[in-house]
Tab-separated table of C-alpha atoms in Angstrom:
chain	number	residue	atom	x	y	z
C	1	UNK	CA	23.294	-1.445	-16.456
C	2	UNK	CA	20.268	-0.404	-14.478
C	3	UNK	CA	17.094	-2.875	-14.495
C	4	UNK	CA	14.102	-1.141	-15.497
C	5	UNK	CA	11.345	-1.443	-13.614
C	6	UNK	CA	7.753	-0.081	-15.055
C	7	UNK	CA	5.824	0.878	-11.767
C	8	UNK	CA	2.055	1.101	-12.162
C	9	UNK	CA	0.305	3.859	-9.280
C	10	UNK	CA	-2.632	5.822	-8.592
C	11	UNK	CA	-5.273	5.813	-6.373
C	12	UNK	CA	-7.711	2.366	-5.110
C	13	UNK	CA	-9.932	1.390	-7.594
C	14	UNK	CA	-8.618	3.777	-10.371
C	15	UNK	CA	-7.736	0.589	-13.288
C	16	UNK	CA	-3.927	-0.361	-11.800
C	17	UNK	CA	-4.874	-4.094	-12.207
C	18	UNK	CA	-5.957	-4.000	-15.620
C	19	UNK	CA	-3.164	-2.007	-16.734
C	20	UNK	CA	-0.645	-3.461	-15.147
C	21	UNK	CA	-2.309	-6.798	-17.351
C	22	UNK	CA	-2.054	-4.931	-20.718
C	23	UNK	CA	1.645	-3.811	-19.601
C	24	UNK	CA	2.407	-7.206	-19.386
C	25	UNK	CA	0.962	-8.741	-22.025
C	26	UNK	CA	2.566	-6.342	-24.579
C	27	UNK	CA	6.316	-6.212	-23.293
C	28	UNK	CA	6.857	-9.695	-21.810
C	29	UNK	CA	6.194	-8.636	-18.116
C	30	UNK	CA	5.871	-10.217	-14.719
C	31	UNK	CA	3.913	-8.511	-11.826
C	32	UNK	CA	4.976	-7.768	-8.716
C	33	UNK	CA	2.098	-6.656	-6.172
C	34	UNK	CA	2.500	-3.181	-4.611
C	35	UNK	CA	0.498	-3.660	-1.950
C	36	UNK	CA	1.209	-4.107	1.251
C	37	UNK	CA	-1.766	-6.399	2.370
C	38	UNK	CA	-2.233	-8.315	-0.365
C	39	UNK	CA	0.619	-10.197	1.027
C	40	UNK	CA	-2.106	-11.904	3.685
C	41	UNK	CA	-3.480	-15.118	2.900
C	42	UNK	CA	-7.645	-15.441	3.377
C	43	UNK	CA	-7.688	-11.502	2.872
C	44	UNK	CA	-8.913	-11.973	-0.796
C	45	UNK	CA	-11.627	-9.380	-0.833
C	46	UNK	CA	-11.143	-6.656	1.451
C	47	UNK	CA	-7.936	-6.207	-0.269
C	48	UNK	CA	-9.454	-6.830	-3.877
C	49	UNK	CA	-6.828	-9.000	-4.506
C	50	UNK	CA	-6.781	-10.286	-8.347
C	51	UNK	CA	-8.010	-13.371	-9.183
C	52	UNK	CA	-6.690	-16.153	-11.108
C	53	UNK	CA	-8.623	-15.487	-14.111
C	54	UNK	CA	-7.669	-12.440	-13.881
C	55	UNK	CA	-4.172	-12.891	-14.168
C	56	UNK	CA	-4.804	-14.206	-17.622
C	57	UNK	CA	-1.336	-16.981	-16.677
C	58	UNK	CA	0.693	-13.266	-16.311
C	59	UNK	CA	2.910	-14.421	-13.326
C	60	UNK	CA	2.570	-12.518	-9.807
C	61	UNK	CA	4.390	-11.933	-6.922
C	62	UNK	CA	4.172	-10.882	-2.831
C	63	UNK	CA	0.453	-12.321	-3.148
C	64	UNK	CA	-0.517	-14.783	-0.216
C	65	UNK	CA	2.790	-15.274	1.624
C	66	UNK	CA	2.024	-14.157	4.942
C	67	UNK	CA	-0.756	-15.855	7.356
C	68	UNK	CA	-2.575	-13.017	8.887
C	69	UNK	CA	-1.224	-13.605	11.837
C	70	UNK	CA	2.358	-12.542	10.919
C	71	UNK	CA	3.483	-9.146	10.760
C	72	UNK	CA	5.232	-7.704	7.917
C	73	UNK	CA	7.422	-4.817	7.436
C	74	UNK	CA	8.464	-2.203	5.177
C	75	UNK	CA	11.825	-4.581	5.139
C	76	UNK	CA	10.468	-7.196	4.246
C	77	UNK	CA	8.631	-5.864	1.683
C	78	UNK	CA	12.048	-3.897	0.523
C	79	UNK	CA	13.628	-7.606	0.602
C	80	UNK	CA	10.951	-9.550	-1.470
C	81	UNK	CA	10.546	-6.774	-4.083
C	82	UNK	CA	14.091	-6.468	-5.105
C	83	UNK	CA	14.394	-10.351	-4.736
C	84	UNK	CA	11.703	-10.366	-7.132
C	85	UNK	CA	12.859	-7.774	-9.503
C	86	UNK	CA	16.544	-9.286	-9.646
C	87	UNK	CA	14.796	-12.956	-10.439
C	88	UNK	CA	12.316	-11.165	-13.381
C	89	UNK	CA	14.923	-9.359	-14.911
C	90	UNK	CA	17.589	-12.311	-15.049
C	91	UNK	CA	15.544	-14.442	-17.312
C	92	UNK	CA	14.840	-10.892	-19.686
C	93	UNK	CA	11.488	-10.397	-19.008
C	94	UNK	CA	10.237	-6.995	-17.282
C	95	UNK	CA	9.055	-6.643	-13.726
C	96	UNK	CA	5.860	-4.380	-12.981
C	97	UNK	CA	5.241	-2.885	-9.912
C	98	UNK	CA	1.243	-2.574	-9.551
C	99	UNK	CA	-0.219	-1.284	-6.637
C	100	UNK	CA	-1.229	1.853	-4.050
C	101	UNK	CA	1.246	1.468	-0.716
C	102	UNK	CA	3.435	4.379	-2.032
C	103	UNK	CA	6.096	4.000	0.800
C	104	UNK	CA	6.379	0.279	0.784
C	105	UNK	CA	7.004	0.792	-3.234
C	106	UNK	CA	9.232	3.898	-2.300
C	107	UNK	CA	11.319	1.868	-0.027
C	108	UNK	CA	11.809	-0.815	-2.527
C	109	UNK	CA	12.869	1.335	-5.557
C	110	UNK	CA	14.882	3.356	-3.403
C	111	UNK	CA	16.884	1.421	-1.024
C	112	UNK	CA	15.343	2.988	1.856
C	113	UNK	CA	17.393	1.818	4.978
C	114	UNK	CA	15.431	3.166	8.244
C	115	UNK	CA	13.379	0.042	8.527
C	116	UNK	CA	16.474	-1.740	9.054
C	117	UNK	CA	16.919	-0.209	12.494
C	118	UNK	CA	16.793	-3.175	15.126
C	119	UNK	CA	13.659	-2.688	16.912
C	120	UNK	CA	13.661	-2.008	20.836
C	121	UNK	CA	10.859	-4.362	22.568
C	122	UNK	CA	10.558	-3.142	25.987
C	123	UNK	CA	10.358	0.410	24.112
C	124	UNK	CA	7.303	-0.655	22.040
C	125	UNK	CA	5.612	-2.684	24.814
C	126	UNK	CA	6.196	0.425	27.168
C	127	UNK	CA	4.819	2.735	24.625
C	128	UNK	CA	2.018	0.016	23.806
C	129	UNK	CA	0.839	-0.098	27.622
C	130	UNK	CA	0.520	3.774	27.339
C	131	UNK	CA	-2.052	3.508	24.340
C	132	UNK	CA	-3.988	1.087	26.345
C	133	UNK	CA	-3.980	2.825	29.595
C	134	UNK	CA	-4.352	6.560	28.268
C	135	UNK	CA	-4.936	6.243	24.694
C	136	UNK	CA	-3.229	7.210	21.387
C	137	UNK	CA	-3.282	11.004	22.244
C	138	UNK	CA	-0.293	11.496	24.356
C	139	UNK	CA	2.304	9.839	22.762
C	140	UNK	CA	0.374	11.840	19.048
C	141	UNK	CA	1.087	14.870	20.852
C	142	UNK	CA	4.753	13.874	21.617
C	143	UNK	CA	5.383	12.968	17.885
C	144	UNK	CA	4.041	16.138	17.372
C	145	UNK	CA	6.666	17.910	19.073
C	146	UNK	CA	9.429	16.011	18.077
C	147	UNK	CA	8.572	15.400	14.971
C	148	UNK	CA	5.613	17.387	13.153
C	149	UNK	CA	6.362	16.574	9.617
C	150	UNK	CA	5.992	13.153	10.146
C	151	UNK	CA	2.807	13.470	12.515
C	152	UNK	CA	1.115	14.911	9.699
C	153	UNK	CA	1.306	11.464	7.669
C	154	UNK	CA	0.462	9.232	10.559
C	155	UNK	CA	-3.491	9.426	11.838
C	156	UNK	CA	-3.425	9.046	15.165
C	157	UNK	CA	-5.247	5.579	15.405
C	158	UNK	CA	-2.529	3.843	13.845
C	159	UNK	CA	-0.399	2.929	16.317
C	160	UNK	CA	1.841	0.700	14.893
C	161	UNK	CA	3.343	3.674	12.813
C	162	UNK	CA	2.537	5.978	15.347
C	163	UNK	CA	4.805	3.867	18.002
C	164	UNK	CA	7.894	2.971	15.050
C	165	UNK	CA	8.422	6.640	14.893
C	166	UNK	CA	8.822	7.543	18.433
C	167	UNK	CA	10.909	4.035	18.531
C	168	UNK	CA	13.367	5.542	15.655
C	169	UNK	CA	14.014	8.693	17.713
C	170	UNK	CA	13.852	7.162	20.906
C	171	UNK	CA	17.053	4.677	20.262
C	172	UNK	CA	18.620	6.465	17.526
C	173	UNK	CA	18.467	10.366	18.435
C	174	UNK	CA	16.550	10.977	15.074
C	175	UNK	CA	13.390	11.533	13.693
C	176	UNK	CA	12.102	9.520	10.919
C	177	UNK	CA	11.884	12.647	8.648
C	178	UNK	CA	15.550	12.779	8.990
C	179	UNK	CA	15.877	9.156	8.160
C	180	UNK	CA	13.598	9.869	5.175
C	181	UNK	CA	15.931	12.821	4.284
C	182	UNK	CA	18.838	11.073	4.327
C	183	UNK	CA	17.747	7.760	2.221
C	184	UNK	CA	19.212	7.761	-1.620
C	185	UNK	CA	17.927	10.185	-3.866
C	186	UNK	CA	18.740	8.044	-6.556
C	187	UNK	CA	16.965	4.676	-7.917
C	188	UNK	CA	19.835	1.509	-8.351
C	189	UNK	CA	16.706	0.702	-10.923
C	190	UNK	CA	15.605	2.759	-13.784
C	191	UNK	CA	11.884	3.035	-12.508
C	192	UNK	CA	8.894	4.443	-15.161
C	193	UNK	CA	6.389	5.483	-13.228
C	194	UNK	CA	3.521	5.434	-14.441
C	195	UNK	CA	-0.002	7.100	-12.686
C	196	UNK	CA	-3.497	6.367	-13.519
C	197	UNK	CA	-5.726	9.371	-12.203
C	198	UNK	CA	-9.435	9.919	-12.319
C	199	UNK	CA	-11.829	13.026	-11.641
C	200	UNK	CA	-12.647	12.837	-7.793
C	201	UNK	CA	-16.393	12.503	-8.118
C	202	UNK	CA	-15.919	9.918	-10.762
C	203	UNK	CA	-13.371	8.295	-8.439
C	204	UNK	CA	-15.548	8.296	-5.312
C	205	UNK	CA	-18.823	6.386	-7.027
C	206	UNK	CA	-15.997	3.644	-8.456
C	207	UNK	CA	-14.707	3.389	-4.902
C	208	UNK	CA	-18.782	3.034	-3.880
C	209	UNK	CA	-19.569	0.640	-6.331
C	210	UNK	CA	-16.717	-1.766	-5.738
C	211	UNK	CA	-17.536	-1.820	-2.051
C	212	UNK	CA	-21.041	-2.672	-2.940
C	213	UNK	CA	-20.002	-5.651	-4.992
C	214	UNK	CA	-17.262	-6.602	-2.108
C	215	UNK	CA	-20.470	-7.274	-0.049
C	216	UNK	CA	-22.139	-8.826	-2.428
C	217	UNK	CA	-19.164	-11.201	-2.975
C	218	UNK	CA	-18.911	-11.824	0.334
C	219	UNK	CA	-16.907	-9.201	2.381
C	220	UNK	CA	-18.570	-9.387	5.590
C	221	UNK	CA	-18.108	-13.359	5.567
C	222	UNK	CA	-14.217	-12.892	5.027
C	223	UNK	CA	-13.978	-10.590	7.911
C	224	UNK	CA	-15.786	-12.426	9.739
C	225	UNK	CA	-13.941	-16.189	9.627
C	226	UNK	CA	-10.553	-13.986	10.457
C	227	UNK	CA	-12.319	-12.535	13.151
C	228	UNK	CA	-13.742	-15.879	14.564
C	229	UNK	CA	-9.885	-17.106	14.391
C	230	UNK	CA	-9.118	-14.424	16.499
C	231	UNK	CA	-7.048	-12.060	14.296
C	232	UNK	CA	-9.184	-8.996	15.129
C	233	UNK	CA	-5.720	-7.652	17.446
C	234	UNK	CA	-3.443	-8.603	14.267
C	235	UNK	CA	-1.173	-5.870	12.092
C	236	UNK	CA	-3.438	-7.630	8.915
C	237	UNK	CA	-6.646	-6.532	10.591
C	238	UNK	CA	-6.051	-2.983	10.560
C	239	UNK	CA	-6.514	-2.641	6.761
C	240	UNK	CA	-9.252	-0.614	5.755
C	241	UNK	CA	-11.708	-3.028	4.366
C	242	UNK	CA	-11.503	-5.346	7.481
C	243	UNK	CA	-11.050	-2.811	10.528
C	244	UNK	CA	-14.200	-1.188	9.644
C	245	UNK	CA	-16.086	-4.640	10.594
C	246	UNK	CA	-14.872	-5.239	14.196
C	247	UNK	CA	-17.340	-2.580	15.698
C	248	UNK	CA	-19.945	-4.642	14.016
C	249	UNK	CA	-18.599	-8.137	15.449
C	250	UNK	CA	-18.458	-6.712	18.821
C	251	UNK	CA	-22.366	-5.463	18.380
C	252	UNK	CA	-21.081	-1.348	18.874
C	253	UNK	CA	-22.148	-0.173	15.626
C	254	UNK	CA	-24.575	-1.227	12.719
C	255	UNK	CA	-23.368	-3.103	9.536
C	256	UNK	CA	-24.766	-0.043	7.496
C	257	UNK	CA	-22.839	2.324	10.034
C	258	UNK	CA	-19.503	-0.267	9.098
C	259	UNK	CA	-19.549	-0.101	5.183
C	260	UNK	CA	-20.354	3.573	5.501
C	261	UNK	CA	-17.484	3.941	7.604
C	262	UNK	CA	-15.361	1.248	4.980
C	263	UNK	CA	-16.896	3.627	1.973
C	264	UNK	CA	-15.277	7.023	3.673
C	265	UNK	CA	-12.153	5.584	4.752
C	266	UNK	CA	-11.250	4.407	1.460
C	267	UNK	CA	-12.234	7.787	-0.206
C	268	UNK	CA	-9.952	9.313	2.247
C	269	UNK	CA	-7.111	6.588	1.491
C	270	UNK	CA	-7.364	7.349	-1.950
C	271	UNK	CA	-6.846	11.254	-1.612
C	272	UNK	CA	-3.841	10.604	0.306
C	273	UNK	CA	-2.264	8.246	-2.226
C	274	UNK	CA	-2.785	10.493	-4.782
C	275	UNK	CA	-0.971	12.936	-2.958
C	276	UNK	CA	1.895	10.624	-2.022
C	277	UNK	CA	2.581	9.988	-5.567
C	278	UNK	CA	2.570	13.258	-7.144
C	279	UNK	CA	4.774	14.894	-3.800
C	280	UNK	CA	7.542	11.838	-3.880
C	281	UNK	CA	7.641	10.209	-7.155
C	282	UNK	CA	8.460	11.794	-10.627
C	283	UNK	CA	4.860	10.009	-12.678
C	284	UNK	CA	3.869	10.261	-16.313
C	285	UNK	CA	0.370	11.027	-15.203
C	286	UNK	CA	-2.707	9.759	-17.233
C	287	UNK	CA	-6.189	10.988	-16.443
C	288	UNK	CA	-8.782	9.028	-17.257
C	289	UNK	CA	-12.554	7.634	-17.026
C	290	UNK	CA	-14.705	4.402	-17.103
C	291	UNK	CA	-15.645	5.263	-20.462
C	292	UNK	CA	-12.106	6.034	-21.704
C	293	UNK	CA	-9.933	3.566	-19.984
C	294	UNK	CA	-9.519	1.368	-22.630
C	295	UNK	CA	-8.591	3.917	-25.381
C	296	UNK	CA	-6.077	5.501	-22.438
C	297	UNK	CA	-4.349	2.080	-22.024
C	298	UNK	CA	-3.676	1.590	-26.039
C	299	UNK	CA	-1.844	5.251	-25.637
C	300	UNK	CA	-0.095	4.199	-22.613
C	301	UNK	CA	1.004	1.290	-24.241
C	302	UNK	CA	2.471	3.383	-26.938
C	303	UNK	CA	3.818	5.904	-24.901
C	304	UNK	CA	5.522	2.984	-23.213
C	305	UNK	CA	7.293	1.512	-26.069
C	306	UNK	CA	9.348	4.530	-26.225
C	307	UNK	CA	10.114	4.888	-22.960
C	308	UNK	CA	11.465	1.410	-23.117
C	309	UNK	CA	13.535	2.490	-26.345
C	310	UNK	CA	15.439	5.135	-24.327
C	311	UNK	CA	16.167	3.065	-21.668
């Protein structure tokens, strides 16, 4: 028999939390984070991380196990999920998968295996020298060539990603499309996904206003004790909600120029999760708004029960 596994996606700021809360309330669930930087410890805000009371004593998971220092992969995250998932499901209860990092969660759920490949380090410090001596560009424009499906998911500023993929080709002869194309198409769970989805406009002032009340609860002082420790080179500090304030700290750009800058970046983050979801995942989507969320979560519920009942 397959474990279920209810998987709760959309967007930032769409309602995942509080549904993922109600899920778990109502059929004796556990949640498992789904994102892949709430894993940091001290990077409470930026990530909107949920809180104790919050958590209303539901049990979580892959919250605060990694200093910010440390890096962590799509592997490890693969690892910890399905240790997670096997633990939840042996003592009956349900595991919930809440969260926006839709290839982390894909990974998990599907038994992805490309991360696996052993990493070459003189490759990546060769190809990191290159970014620092002639930027990102080249080597973008050689992933382009090589590999255009996958350039089109990887900005150019990310390096980490943008250097894995060359990596996989480099030592292996193929391109981490391939490696995508080649992964199981079938879940050793029984996921229900389930998609929370909001009008874009709508979407865009919630993403505003949370940012607002980030600051207000103390954002820029979060960002700033991680930068004093001297994290600012870190894998953890290129999250949007944190990246956005190193300009600042370095006195190149204004603090209204840097939560501007936060505010678009996570608009844009959102658009492409929503597209993740509904191109690679099979979700029961559910549109909603602020004024209808609860009334959407009593029919999810329902809709849920039977779900559960054919499983």
């Amino acid at each position: 028999m397959k474990k279920t596994v209810i998987v709760v996606v959309g967007p930032t700021a769409v309602g995942k939390t509080q549904l993922s809360i109600e899920i778990a309330k109502a059929f004796n669930g556990e949640i498992i984070s789904g994102d892949s930087m709430q894993v940091y410890k001290g990077m409470d805000i930026g990530t909107a991380k949920i809180t104790m009371e919050e958590m209303q004593e539901i049990p979580h998971y892959m919250l605060d196990i990694k200093e910010p220092n440390e890096e962590f992969s799509v592997a490890d995250f693969q690892y910890n999920v399905q240790k997670y998932i096997d633990d939840i499901s042996d003592h009956n209860h349900i595991p919930i998968i809440a969260g926006g990092s839709g290839l982390y969660i894909q990974a998990a759920l599907y038994n992805y295996n490309f991360s696996n490949q052993k990493r070459d380090t003189t490759l990546t410090k060769r190809l990191e020298e290159r970014i620092v001596n002639e930027g990102s560009a080249p080597l973008y424009n050689y992933l382009k060539e090589i590999d255009p499906q996958q350039a089109s998911k990887v900005h150019p500023n990310n390096h980490r990603r943008l250097i894995r993929a060359i990596e996989i080709y480099e030592t292996t002869g193929m391109t981490m499309s391939e490696y995508q194309e080649n992964q199981e198409k079938e879940s050793p769970y029984n996921p229900i996904f389930i998609g929370l989805e909001m009008d874009r406009k709508l979407l865009y002032n919630r993403i505003n206003e949370r940012i607002d009340r980030m600051m207000e609860n103390g954002l820029l002082d979060e960002v700033r004790s991680l930068f004093n420790s001297g994290f600012s080179t870190c894998q953890s500090m290129r999250a949007i909600g944190y990246k956005e304030f190193i300009p600042y700290f370095k006195g190149e750009q204004s603090l209204e120029e840097s939560i501007e800058q936060l505010k678009q970046n996570s608009r844009r983050y959102a658009k492409r999760q929503y597209t993740w979801f509904k191109n690679k995942m099979n979700v029961t989507w559910y549109s909603l708004t602020p004024s209808t969320i609860n009334e959407k979560i009593r029919n999810i519920l329902e809709d849920l029960a039977g779900m559960l009942e054919e499983k």
